Amino acid sequence: MAGRITKAEEQLRPDPRYGNKVLSRFINCIMTDGRKTSAERVIYDAMDLIEKRLQKEGGHPEGCESAIDIFDCAINNVKPHVEVRSKRIGGANYQVPMQVGPRRRQSLAFRWIITACRSEKGRPMHMRLAEELFAASKGEGKAMGTREQTHRMADANRAFAHFA
């Protein structure tokens, strides 16, 4: 039953440290096997690393003063505007570019950042996450590469936009 209304938005509580619902949803996406405290520890350790880096470097070029600002900036930078969807028309499949809704934009940004962190091995997760968030806030990193690739694919298939 696609598109049905759920109470997930109402039931979501803000995270305990920053009081941010977006961060709370991100914690839920990081969580594996129902281990929420482990996911929170990873997130908050990453935020502490970002805070230390901000103090050491003396600020961020985009005007982000705190770790939560860096997080918001990173998520907003990674969110895609368009994506391609496969559509079958007259026996042929076309990659049709379509606008992305706000909930899906956020979900894709979360997924791409988490996938980029998990694909890299050798360091603790909180270090990888802090690095990826900091890079994404500057418009760099693997998650930003995925977004750019998605936008390029949509641009290349712009000729099929009339099938949408």
Coordinates of N, CA and C in Angstrom, one line a residue:
M1 N 0.8 -1.2 0.0 CA 0.0 0.0 0.0 C 0.9 1.2 0.0
A2 N 1.3 1.7 -1.2 CA 2.2 2.8 -1.3 C 1.4 4.1 -0.9
G3 N 2.1 5.0 -0.3 CA 1.6 6.3 0.0 C 0.7 6.4 1.1
R4 N 0.6 5.4 1.9 CA -0.3 5.5 3.1 C 0.3 6.4 4.2
I5 N -0.6 7.0 4.9 CA -0.1 7.9 6.0 C 0.2 7.2 7.2
T6 N 1.4 7.4 7.8 CA 1.8 6.8 9.1 C 2.0 7.8 10.2
K7 N 2.1 7.4 11.4 CA 2.4 8.3 12.5 C 3.8 8.4 12.8
A8 N 4.7 8.0 11.9 CA 6.1 8.0 12.1 C 6.6 9.4 12.4
E9 N 6.1 10.4 11.7 CA 6.6 11.8 11.9 C 6.2 12.3 13.3
E10 N 5.0 12.0 13.8 CA 4.6 12.4 15.1 C 5.3 11.7 16.2
Q11 N 5.6 10.4 16.0 CA 6.2 9.6 17.1 C 7.7 9.8 17.2
L12 N 8.3 10.3 16.2 CA 9.8 10.6 16.2 C 10.1 11.6 17.3
R13 N 11.0 11.2 18.2 CA 11.4 12.2 19.2 C 12.7 12.8 18.8
P14 N 13.0 14.0 19.2 CA 14.3 14.7 18.9 C 15.4 14.0 19.7
D15 N 16.6 14.1 19.1 CA 17.7 13.4 19.8 C 18.0 14.1 21.2
P16 N 18.6 13.3 22.1 CA 18.7 13.9 23.5 C 19.7 15.0 23.6
R17 N 20.8 15.0 22.8 CA 21.8 16.1 23.0 C 21.5 17.4 22.3
Y18 N 21.1 17.3 21.0 CA 20.8 18.5 20.2 C 19.4 18.9 20.1
G19 N 18.5 18.0 20.4 CA 17.0 18.3 20.2 C 16.6 18.4 18.7
N20 N 17.3 17.7 17.8 CA 17.1 17.8 16.4 C 16.4 16.5 15.9
K21 N 15.3 16.7 15.2 CA 14.5 15.5 14.7 C 15.2 14.9 13.5
V22 N 15.9 15.7 12.7 CA 16.6 15.2 11.5 C 17.8 14.3 12.0
L23 N 18.5 14.7 13.0 CA 19.6 13.9 13.6 C 19.0 12.7 14.2
S24 N 17.9 12.7 14.8 CA 17.2 11.5 15.4 C 16.9 10.5 14.3
R25 N 16.4 11.0 13.2 CA 16.1 10.1 12.0 C 17.4 9.5 11.5
F26 N 18.5 10.3 11.4 CA 19.8 9.8 11.0 C 20.3 8.7 11.9
I27 N 20.1 8.9 13.2 CA 20.6 7.9 14.2 C 19.8 6.6 13.9
N28 N 18.5 6.7 13.6 CA 17.7 5.5 13.3 C 18.2 4.8 12.1
C29 N 18.7 5.6 11.1 CA 19.2 5.0 9.9 C 20.6 4.3 10.1
I30 N 21.4 4.9 11.0 CA 22.7 4.3 11.3 C 22.6 3.0 12.1
M31 N 21.5 2.9 12.9 CA 21.3 1.8 13.8 C 21.2 0.5 13.0
T32 N 21.9 -0.5 13.6 CA 21.8 -1.9 13.0 C 21.4 -2.8 14.2
D33 N 20.6 -3.8 13.9 CA 20.1 -4.8 14.8 C 19.5 -4.2 16.1
G34 N 18.9 -3.0 16.0 CA 18.2 -2.4 17.1 C 19.1 -1.9 18.2
R35 N 20.4 -1.7 17.9 CA 21.3 -1.2 18.9 C 21.4 0.3 18.8
K36 N 20.4 1.0 19.4 CA 20.3 2.4 19.3 C 21.4 3.2 20.1
T37 N 21.8 2.7 21.2 CA 22.8 3.3 22.0 C 24.2 3.3 21.3
S38 N 24.4 2.2 20.6 CA 25.7 2.2 19.8 C 25.6 3.2 18.7
A39 N 24.5 3.3 18.0 CA 24.3 4.3 16.9 C 24.5 5.7 17.5
E40 N 23.9 6.0 18.6 CA 24.0 7.3 19.2 C 25.5 7.6 19.6
R41 N 26.2 6.6 20.1 CA 27.6 6.8 20.5 C 28.4 7.1 19.2
V42 N 28.1 6.4 18.1 CA 28.8 6.7 16.9 C 28.6 8.1 16.4
I43 N 27.3 8.5 16.4 CA 26.9 9.9 16.0 C 27.6 11.0 16.9
Y44 N 27.4 10.8 18.2 CA 27.9 11.8 19.1 C 29.4 11.9 19.1
D45 N 30.1 10.8 19.0 CA 31.6 10.8 18.9 C 32.0 11.5 17.6
A46 N 31.3 11.3 16.5 CA 31.5 12.0 15.2 C 31.3 13.5 15.4
M47 N 30.3 13.9 16.1 CA 30.0 15.3 16.3 C 31.1 15.9 17.2
D48 N 31.6 15.2 18.2 CA 32.7 15.7 19.0 C 33.9 15.9 18.2
L49 N 34.2 15.0 17.3 CA 35.4 15.1 16.4 C 35.2 16.4 15.5
I50 N 34.0 16.6 15.0 CA 33.8 17.8 14.2 C 34.0 19.0 15.0
E51 N 33.5 19.0 16.2 CA 33.7 20.2 17.1 C 35.1 20.5 17.3
K52 N 35.9 19.5 17.6 CA 37.4 19.6 17.8 C 38.0 20.2 16.5
R53 N 37.6 19.7 15.4 CA 38.2 20.1 14.1 C 37.9 21.6 13.9
L54 N 36.6 21.9 14.2 CA 36.2 23.3 14.0 C 37.0 24.3 14.9
Q55 N 37.2 23.9 16.1 CA 38.0 24.7 17.0 C 39.5 24.8 16.6
K56 N 40.0 23.7 16.1 CA 41.4 23.7 15.6 C 41.6 24.6 14.4
E57 N 40.7 24.4 13.4 CA 40.8 25.2 12.2 C 40.3 26.6 12.3
G58 N 39.6 26.9 13.3 CA 39.1 28.3 13.5 C 37.8 28.6 12.7
G59 N 37.0 27.6 12.5 CA 35.7 27.9 11.8 C 35.7 27.2 10.4
H60 N 34.5 27.3 9.8 CA 34.2 26.6 8.6 C 33.9 27.7 7.5
P61 N 34.4 27.5 6.3 CA 34.2 28.6 5.3 C 32.8 29.0 5.0
E62 N 31.8 28.0 5.1 CA 30.4 28.3 4.8 C 29.7 29.0 6.0
G63 N 30.4 29.3 7.1 CA 29.7 30.0 8.2 C 29.1 29.0 9.2
C64 N 29.4 27.7 9.2 CA 28.9 26.8 10.1 C 29.7 26.8 11.4
E65 N 29.1 27.2 12.5 CA 29.9 27.4 13.7 C 29.9 26.2 14.6
S66 N 28.9 25.3 14.5 CA 28.9 24.1 15.4 C 28.7 22.8 14.6
A67 N 28.8 21.7 15.3 CA 28.8 20.4 14.6 C 27.4 20.2 14.0
I68 N 26.3 20.6 14.7 CA 25.0 20.4 14.2 C 24.8 21.2 12.9
D69 N 25.4 22.4 12.8 CA 25.4 23.2 11.6 C 26.1 22.5 10.4
I70 N 27.2 21.8 10.7 CA 28.0 21.1 9.7 C 27.1 19.9 9.3
F71 N 26.4 19.2 10.2 CA 25.5 18.1 9.8 C 24.4 18.6 8.9
D72 N 23.7 19.7 9.3 CA 22.6 20.2 8.4 C 23.1 20.6 7.1
C73 N 24.3 21.3 7.0 CA 24.9 21.7 5.8 C 25.2 20.5 4.9
A74 N 25.8 19.5 5.5 CA 26.2 18.3 4.8 C 24.9 17.6 4.2
I75 N 23.9 17.4 5.0 CA 22.7 16.8 4.5 C 22.1 17.6 3.3
N76 N 22.0 18.9 3.5 CA 21.4 19.8 2.4 C 22.2 19.7 1.2
N77 N 23.6 19.6 1.3 CA 24.4 19.5 0.1 C 24.2 18.2 -0.7
V78 N 24.0 17.1 0.1 CA 23.9 15.8 -0.5 C 22.6 15.5 -1.1
K79 N 21.5 16.2 -0.7 CA 20.2 16.0 -1.2 C 20.1 16.2 -2.7
P80 N 19.6 15.2 -3.4 CA 19.4 15.3 -4.9 C 18.2 16.1 -5.3
H81 N 18.2 16.8 -6.4 CA 17.0 17.5 -6.9 C 16.2 16.6 -7.9
V82 N 16.9 15.9 -8.7 CA 16.3 15.0 -9.7 C 17.0 13.6 -9.6
E83 N 16.2 12.6 -10.1 CA 16.7 11.3 -10.2 C 16.1 10.7 -11.4
V84 N 16.7 9.5 -11.9 CA 16.1 8.9 -13.0 C 15.3 7.7 -12.5
R85 N 14.1 7.4 -13.1 CA 13.3 6.3 -12.8 C 13.0 5.5 -14.1
S86 N 13.1 4.2 -14.0 CA 12.9 3.4 -15.2 C 11.4 3.4 -15.5
K87 N 11.0 3.6 -16.8 CA 9.6 3.6 -17.2 C 9.5 2.8 -18.5
R88 N 8.5 1.9 -18.5 CA 8.3 1.0 -19.7 C 7.3 1.6 -20.6
I89 N 7.7 2.0 -21.8 CA 6.8 2.6 -22.7 C 6.9 1.9 -24.1
G90 N 5.8 1.3 -24.5 CA 5.9 0.6 -25.9 C 6.9 -0.4 -26.0
G91 N 7.1 -1.2 -25.0 CA 8.0 -2.3 -25.1 C 9.5 -2.0 -24.8
A92 N 9.8 -0.7 -24.6 CA 11.1 -0.3 -24.3 C 11.2 0.4 -22.9
N93 N 12.3 0.2 -22.3 CA 12.5 0.9 -21.0 C 13.3 2.2 -21.1
Y94 N 12.8 3.2 -20.6 CA 13.5 4.5 -20.6 C 13.8 5.0 -19.2
Q95 N 15.0 5.6 -19.1 CA 15.4 6.2 -17.8 C 14.8 7.7 -17.9
V96 N 13.8 7.9 -17.2 CA 13.1 9.2 -17.2 C 13.5 10.0 -16.0
P97 N 14.0 11.2 -16.2 CA 14.3 12.1 -15.1 C 13.1 12.6 -14.4
M98 N 13.1 12.6 -13.1 CA 11.9 13.1 -12.3 C 12.4 13.9 -11.1
Q99 N 11.5 14.8 -10.7 CA 11.8 15.5 -9.4 C 11.7 14.6 -8.2
V100 N 12.5 14.9 -7.2 CA 12.5 14.1 -6.0 C 11.7 14.8 -4.9
G101 N 10.8 14.1 -4.2 CA 10.1 14.7 -3.1 C 11.0 14.9 -1.9
P102 N 10.6 15.8 -1.0 CA 11.4 16.1 0.2 C 11.8 15.0 1.1
R103 N 10.8 14.0 1.4 CA 11.1 12.9 2.2 C 12.2 12.0 1.5
R104 N 12.0 11.7 0.2 CA 12.9 10.9 -0.5 C 14.3 11.5 -0.6
R105 N 14.3 12.8 -0.8 CA 15.6 13.6 -0.9 C 16.4 13.3 0.4
Q106 N 15.7 13.4 1.5 CA 16.4 13.2 2.8 C 16.9 11.8 3.0
S107 N 16.0 10.9 2.6 CA 16.3 9.4 2.7 C 17.5 9.1 1.8
L108 N 17.6 9.6 0.6 CA 18.7 9.3 -0.3 C 20.0 9.9 0.3
A109 N 19.9 11.1 0.8 CA 21.1 11.8 1.4 C 21.6 10.9 2.5
F110 N 20.7 10.5 3.4 CA 21.1 9.7 4.6 C 21.8 8.4 4.0
R111 N 21.2 7.7 3.1 CA 21.6 6.5 2.6 C 23.0 6.6 1.9
W112 N 23.2 7.7 1.1 CA 24.5 7.9 0.4 C 25.6 8.2 1.4
I113 N 25.3 9.0 2.5 CA 26.4 9.3 3.4 C 26.7 8.0 4.2
I114 N 25.7 7.2 4.6 CA 26.0 6.0 5.4 C 26.7 5.0 4.6
T115 N 26.3 4.8 3.3 CA 27.0 3.9 2.4 C 28.5 4.3 2.2
A116 N 28.7 5.6 2.0 CA 30.1 6.1 1.8 C 30.9 5.8 3.0
C117 N 30.4 5.9 4.2 CA 31.1 5.6 5.4 C 31.4 4.2 5.6
R118 N 30.4 3.3 5.3 CA 30.5 1.9 5.5 C 31.4 1.3 4.5
S119 N 31.6 1.9 3.3 CA 32.4 1.3 2.2 C 33.9 1.4 2.6
E120 N 34.2 2.4 3.3 CA 35.6 2.6 3.7 C 35.9 1.8 4.9
K121 N 37.0 1.1 4.9 CA 37.4 0.2 6.0 C 38.7 0.7 6.7
G122 N 38.9 0.1 7.9 CA 40.2 0.4 8.5 C 40.2 1.3 9.7
R123 N 39.1 2.2 9.8 CA 39.1 3.2 10.9 C 37.7 3.0 11.6
P124 N 37.6 3.5 12.8 CA 36.3 3.4 13.5 C 35.2 4.2 12.7
M125 N 34.0 3.8 12.9 CA 32.9 4.4 12.2 C 32.7 5.8 12.5
H126 N 32.9 6.2 13.7 CA 32.7 7.7 14.1 C 33.7 8.6 13.3
M127 N 34.9 8.1 13.1 CA 35.9 8.9 12.4 C 35.6 9.0 10.9
R128 N 35.1 7.9 10.3 CA 34.7 7.9 8.9 C 33.5 8.8 8.7
L129 N 32.6 8.7 9.7 CA 31.4 9.6 9.6 C 31.7 11.0 9.7
A130 N 32.5 11.4 10.7 CA 32.9 12.8 10.9 C 33.6 13.3 9.6
E131 N 34.5 12.5 9.0 CA 35.2 12.9 7.8 C 34.2 13.1 6.6
E132 N 33.3 12.2 6.5 CA 32.3 12.3 5.4 C 31.4 13.5 5.5
L133 N 30.9 13.7 6.8 CA 30.1 14.9 7.0 C 30.8 16.2 6.8
F134 N 32.0 16.3 7.2 CA 32.8 17.5 7.0 C 33.1 17.7 5.5
A135 N 33.4 16.6 4.8 CA 33.6 16.7 3.4 C 32.4 17.1 2.6
A136 N 31.2 16.5 3.0 CA 30.0 16.8 2.3 C 29.5 18.3 2.6
S137 N 29.9 18.8 3.8 CA 29.5 20.2 4.1 C 30.3 21.2 3.2
K138 N 31.5 20.7 2.7 CA 32.3 21.5 1.8 C 31.9 21.3 0.3
G139 N 31.1 20.3 0.1 CA 30.7 19.9 -1.3 C 31.7 18.9 -1.9
E140 N 32.3 18.1 -1.1 CA 33.2 17.1 -1.5 C 32.8 15.7 -0.9
G141 N 33.6 14.7 -1.2 CA 33.4 13.4 -0.6 C 32.6 12.4 -1.5
K142 N 32.5 11.2 -1.1 CA 31.9 10.1 -1.9 C 30.4 10.3 -2.0
A143 N 29.7 10.8 -1.0 CA 28.3 11.0 -1.0 C 28.0 12.1 -2.1
M144 N 28.8 13.2 -2.1 CA 28.6 14.2 -3.1 C 28.8 13.7 -4.5
G145 N 29.8 12.8 -4.6 CA 30.0 12.2 -5.9 C 28.8 11.4 -6.4
T146 N 28.2 10.7 -5.5 CA 27.0 9.9 -5.9 C 25.9 10.9 -6.3
R147 N 25.7 12.0 -5.6 CA 24.7 13.0 -6.0 C 25.0 13.6 -7.4
E148 N 26.3 13.9 -7.6 CA 26.7 14.5 -8.9 C 26.4 13.5 -10.0
Q149 N 26.7 12.2 -9.8 CA 26.5 11.1 -10.8 C 25.0 11.0 -11.1
T150 N 24.2 11.1 -10.0 CA 22.7 11.0 -10.2 C 22.2 12.2 -11.1
H151 N 22.7 13.4 -10.8 CA 22.4 14.6 -11.6 C 22.8 14.5 -13.0
R152 N 24.0 14.0 -13.2 CA 24.6 13.8 -14.6 C 23.7 12.8 -15.4
M153 N 23.3 11.7 -14.7 CA 22.5 10.7 -15.4 C 21.1 11.3 -15.8
A154 N 20.5 12.1 -14.9 CA 19.3 12.8 -15.2 C 19.4 13.8 -16.3
D155 N 20.5 14.5 -16.3 CA 20.8 15.5 -17.4 C 21.0 14.8 -18.7
A156 N 21.7 13.6 -18.7 CA 21.9 12.9 -20.0 C 20.6 12.3 -20.5
N157 N 19.6 12.0 -19.7 CA 18.4 11.5 -20.1 C 17.3 12.5 -20.2
R158 N 17.6 13.8 -20.3 CA 16.6 14.8 -20.3 C 15.7 14.7 -21.6
A159 N 16.2 14.0 -22.6 CA 15.4 13.9 -23.8 C 14.1 13.1 -23.6
F160 N 14.1 12.2 -22.5 CA 13.0 11.4 -22.2 C 12.1 12.0 -21.1
A161 N 12.3 13.3 -20.8 CA 11.5 13.9 -19.7 C 10.0 14.0 -20.1
H162 N 9.7 14.0 -21.4 CA 8.3 14.1 -21.7 C 7.5 12.9 -21.4
F163 N 8.2 11.8 -21.1 CA 7.5 10.5 -20.7 C 7.0 10.6 -19.2
A164 N 7.5 11.6 -18.5 CA 7.2 11.6 -17.0 C 5.7 11.8 -16.7

